[in-house]
Coordinates of C-alpha atoms and ligand atoms in Angstrom, one line a residue:
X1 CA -154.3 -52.3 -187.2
X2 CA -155.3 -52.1 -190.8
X3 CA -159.3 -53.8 -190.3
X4 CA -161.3 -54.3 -187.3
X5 CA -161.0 -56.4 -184.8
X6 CA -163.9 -58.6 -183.2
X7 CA -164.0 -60.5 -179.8
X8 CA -165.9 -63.4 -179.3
X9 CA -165.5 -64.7 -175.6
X10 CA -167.5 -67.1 -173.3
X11 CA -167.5 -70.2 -171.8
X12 CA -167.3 -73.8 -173.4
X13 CA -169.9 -74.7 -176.1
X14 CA -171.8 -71.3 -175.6
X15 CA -171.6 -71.4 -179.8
X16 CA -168.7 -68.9 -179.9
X17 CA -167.0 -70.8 -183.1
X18 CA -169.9 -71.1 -185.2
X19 CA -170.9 -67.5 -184.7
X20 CA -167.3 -66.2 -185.0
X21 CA -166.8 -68.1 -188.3
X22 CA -170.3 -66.8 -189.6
X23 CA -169.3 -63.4 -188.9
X24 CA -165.7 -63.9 -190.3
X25 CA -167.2 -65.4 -193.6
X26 CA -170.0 -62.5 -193.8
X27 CA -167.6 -59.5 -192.5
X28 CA -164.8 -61.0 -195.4
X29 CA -162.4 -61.1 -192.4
X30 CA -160.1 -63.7 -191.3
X31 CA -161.3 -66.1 -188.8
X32 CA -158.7 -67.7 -185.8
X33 CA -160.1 -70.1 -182.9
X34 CA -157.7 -69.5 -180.3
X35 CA -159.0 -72.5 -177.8
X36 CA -156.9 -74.9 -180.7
X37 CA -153.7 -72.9 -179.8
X38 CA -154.8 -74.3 -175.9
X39 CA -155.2 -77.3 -176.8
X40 CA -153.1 -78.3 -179.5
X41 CA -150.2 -77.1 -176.4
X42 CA -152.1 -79.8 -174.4
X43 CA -151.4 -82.7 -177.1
X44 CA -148.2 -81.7 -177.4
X45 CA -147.1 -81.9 -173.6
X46 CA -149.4 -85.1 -173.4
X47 CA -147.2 -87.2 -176.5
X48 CA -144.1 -86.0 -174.5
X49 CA -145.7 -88.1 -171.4
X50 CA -145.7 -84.7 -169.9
X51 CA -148.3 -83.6 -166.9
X52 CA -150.4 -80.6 -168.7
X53 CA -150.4 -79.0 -164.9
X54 CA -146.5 -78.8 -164.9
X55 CA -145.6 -75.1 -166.1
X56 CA -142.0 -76.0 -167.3
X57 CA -143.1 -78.4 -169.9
X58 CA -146.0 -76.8 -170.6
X59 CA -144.6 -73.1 -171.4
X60 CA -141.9 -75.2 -173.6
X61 CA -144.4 -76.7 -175.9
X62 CA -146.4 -73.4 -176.2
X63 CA -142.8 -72.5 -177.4
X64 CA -142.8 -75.0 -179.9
X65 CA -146.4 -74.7 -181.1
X66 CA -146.0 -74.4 -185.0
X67 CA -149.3 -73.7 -187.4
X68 CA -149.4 -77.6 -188.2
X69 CA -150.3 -78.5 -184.8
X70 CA -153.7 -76.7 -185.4
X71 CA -154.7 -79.1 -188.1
X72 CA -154.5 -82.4 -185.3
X73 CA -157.9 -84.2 -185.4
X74 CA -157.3 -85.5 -181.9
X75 CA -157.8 -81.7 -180.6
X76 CA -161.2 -82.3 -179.6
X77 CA -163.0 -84.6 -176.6
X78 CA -162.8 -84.8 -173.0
X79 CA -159.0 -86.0 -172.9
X80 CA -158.2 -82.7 -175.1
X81 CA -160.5 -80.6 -173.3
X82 CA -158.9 -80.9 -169.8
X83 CA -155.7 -80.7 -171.0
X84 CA -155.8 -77.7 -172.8
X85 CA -157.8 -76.4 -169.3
X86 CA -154.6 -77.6 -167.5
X87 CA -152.4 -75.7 -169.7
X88 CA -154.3 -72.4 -170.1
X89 CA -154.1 -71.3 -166.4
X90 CA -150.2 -71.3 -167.0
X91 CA -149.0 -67.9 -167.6
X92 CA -145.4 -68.8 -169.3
X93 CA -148.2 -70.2 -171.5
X94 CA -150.7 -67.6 -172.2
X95 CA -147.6 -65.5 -172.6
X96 CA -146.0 -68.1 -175.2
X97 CA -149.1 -67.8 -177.4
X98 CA -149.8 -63.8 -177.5
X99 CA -147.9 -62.8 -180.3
X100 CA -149.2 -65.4 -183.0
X101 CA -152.8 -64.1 -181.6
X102 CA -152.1 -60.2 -181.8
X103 CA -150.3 -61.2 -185.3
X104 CA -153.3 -63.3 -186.8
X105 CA -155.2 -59.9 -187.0
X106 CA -152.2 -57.4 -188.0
X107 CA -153.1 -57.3 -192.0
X108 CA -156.5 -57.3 -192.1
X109 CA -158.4 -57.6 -188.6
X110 CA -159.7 -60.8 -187.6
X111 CA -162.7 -62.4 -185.7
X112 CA -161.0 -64.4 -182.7
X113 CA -162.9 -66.5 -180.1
X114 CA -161.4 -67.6 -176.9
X115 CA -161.8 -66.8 -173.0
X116 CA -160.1 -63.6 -173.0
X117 CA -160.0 -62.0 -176.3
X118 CA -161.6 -59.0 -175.0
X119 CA -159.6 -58.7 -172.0
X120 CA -156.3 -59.4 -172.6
X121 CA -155.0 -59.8 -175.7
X122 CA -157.3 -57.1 -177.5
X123 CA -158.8 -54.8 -174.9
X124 CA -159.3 -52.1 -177.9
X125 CA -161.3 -54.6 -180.0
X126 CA -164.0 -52.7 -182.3
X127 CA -166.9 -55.3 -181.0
X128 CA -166.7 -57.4 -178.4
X129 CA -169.3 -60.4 -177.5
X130 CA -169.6 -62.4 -174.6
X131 CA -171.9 -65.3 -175.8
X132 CA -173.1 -67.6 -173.0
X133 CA -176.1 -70.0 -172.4
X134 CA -176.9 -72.0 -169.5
X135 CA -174.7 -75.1 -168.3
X136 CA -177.9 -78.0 -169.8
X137 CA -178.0 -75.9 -172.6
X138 CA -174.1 -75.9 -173.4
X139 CA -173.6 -79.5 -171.9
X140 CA -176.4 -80.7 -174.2
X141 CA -175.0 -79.1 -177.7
X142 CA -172.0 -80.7 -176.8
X143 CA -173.4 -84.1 -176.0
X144 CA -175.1 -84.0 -179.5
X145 CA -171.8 -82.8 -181.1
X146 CA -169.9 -85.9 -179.7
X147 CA -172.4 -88.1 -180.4
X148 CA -172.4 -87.2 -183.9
X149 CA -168.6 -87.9 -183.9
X150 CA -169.8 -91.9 -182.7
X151 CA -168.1 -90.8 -179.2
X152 CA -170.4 -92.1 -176.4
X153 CA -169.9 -89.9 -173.5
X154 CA -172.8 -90.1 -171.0
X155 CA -174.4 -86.5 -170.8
X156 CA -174.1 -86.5 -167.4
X157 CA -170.0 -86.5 -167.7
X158 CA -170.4 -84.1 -170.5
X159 CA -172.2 -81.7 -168.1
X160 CA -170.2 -82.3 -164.9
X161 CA -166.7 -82.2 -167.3
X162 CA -168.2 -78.6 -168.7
X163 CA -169.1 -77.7 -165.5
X164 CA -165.4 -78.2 -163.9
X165 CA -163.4 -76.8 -166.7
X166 CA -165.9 -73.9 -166.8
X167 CA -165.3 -73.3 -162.6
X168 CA -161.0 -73.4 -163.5
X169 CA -161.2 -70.9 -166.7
X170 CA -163.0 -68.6 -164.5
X171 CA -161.1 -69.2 -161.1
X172 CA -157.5 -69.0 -162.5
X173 CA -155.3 -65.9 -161.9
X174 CA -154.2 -66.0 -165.2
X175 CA -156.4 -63.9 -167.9
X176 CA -159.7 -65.3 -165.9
X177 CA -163.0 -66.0 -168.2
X178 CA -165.2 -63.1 -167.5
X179 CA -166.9 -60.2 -170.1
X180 CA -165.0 -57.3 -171.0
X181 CA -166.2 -54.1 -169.3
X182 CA -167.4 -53.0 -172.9
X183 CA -168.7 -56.4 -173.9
X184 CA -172.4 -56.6 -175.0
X185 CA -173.6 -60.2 -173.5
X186 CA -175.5 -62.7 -175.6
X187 CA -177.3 -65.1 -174.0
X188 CA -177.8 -68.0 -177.0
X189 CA -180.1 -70.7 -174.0
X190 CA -183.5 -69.5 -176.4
X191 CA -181.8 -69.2 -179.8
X192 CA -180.9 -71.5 -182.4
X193 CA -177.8 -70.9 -184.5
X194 CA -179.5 -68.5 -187.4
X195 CA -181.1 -66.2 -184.7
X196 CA -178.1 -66.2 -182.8
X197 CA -176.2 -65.0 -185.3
X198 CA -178.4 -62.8 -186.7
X199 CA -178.3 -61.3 -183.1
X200 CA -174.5 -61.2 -182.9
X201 CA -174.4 -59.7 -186.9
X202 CA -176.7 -56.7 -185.6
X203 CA -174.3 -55.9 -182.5
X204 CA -171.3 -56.0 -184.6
X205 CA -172.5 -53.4 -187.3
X206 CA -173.6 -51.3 -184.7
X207 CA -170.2 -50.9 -183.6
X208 CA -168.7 -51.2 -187.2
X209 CA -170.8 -48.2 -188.3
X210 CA -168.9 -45.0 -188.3
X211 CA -169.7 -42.5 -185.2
Ligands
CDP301 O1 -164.9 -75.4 -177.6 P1 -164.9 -75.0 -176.2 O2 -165.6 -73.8 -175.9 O3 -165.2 -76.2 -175.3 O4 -163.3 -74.8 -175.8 P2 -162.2 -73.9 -176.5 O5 -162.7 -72.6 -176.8 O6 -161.6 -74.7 -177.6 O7 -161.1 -73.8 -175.3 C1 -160.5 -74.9 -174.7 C2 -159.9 -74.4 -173.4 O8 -158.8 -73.6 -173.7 C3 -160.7 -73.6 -172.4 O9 -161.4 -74.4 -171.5 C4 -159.8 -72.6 -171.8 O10 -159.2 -73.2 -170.6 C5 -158.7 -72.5 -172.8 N1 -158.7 -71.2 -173.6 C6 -158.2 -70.1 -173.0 O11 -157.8 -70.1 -171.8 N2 -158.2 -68.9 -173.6 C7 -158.6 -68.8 -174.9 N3 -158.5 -67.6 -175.5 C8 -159.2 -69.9 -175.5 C9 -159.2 -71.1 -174.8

């Protein structure tokens, strides 16, 4: 590995991408959101008519994922969400999309969010973050995220659907949601986006400073 590597994992609208693409931008690193990969192999099992749940089809479009795929506008929103949920607890899938991931990083390191950066596809990271808030405070970023799209999902959906898809990244056998042994935790319920990343910035120089 020719930079360093940094993990940004946690559960759904805990403001992993915007503090992973700060970091990327300030750090002069390349940046890769690995929940498109998830759900971008979603869309493509659902235009085949294809059940995200069924392993066969799903491991198949993982096959077929190509870079385009990740540039979809329809990779967001509760229809996306589940699916790529659906697919992710597939191991022929997870397996499917490891190499791209390890790749994306070869040249120059790379900040990477996802569910099990950390863990599983780099457990020797330099840093490693596990950002979470509480459920209202994730459910209601979203809320106001969709709503600014013009989607009117009711909060309350918005909450139970995080809530769900939360419960099945964590319960699955496959590359489960939970911190890294070595991962400092950030809890972003009390902090806006600058202090948040101002708190994440500080606990990745720590670790970027030499020993
Ligand atoms: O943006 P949000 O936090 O809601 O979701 P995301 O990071 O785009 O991830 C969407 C879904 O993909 C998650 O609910 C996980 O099931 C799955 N995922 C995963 O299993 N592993 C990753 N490294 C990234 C996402």
């Amino acid at each position: 590995m020719t930079g360093p590597v940094i993990a940004i994992d946690g559960p759904a609208a805990a403001g992993k991408g915007t503090l992973a693409r700060r970091l990327a931008a300030t750090l002069g690193l390349p940046y890769l959101d690995t929940g498109l990969l998830y759900r971008a192999v979603g869309r493509r099992v659902l235009d085949a008519g294809g059940d995200p749940a069924d392993p066969a089809g799903a491991a198949a479009a993982a096959r077929a994922l190509r870079p385009a795929d990740l540039e979809r506008t329809d990779l967001r929103g509760p229809v996306a969400d589940a699916a790529a949920a659906a697919v992710a607890s597939i191991p022929a899938v997870r397996a499917a999309l490891l190499a791209f991931q390890r790749d994306f990083a070869v040249a120059r390191g790379a900040v990477l969010d996802g569910r099990d950066i950390g863990t599983v596809i780099f457990p020797d990271a330099t840093a490693k973050l596990f950002v979470t808030a509480s459920l209202d405070a994730r459910a209601g970023r979203r809320y106001a995220e969709l709503a600014a799209k013009g989607g009117a999902v009711p909060l309350a959906r918005v909450t139970e659907d995080m809530r769900a898809r939360d419960a099945m990244d964590a319960a699955r056998a496959a590359a489960p949601l939970r911190p890294a042994e070595d991962a400092v935790l950030l809890d972003t319920t009390a902090l806006d986006p600058d202090a948040a990343f101002a708190a994440a910035l500080a606990l990745v120089e720590e670790r970027l400073r030499p020993a």
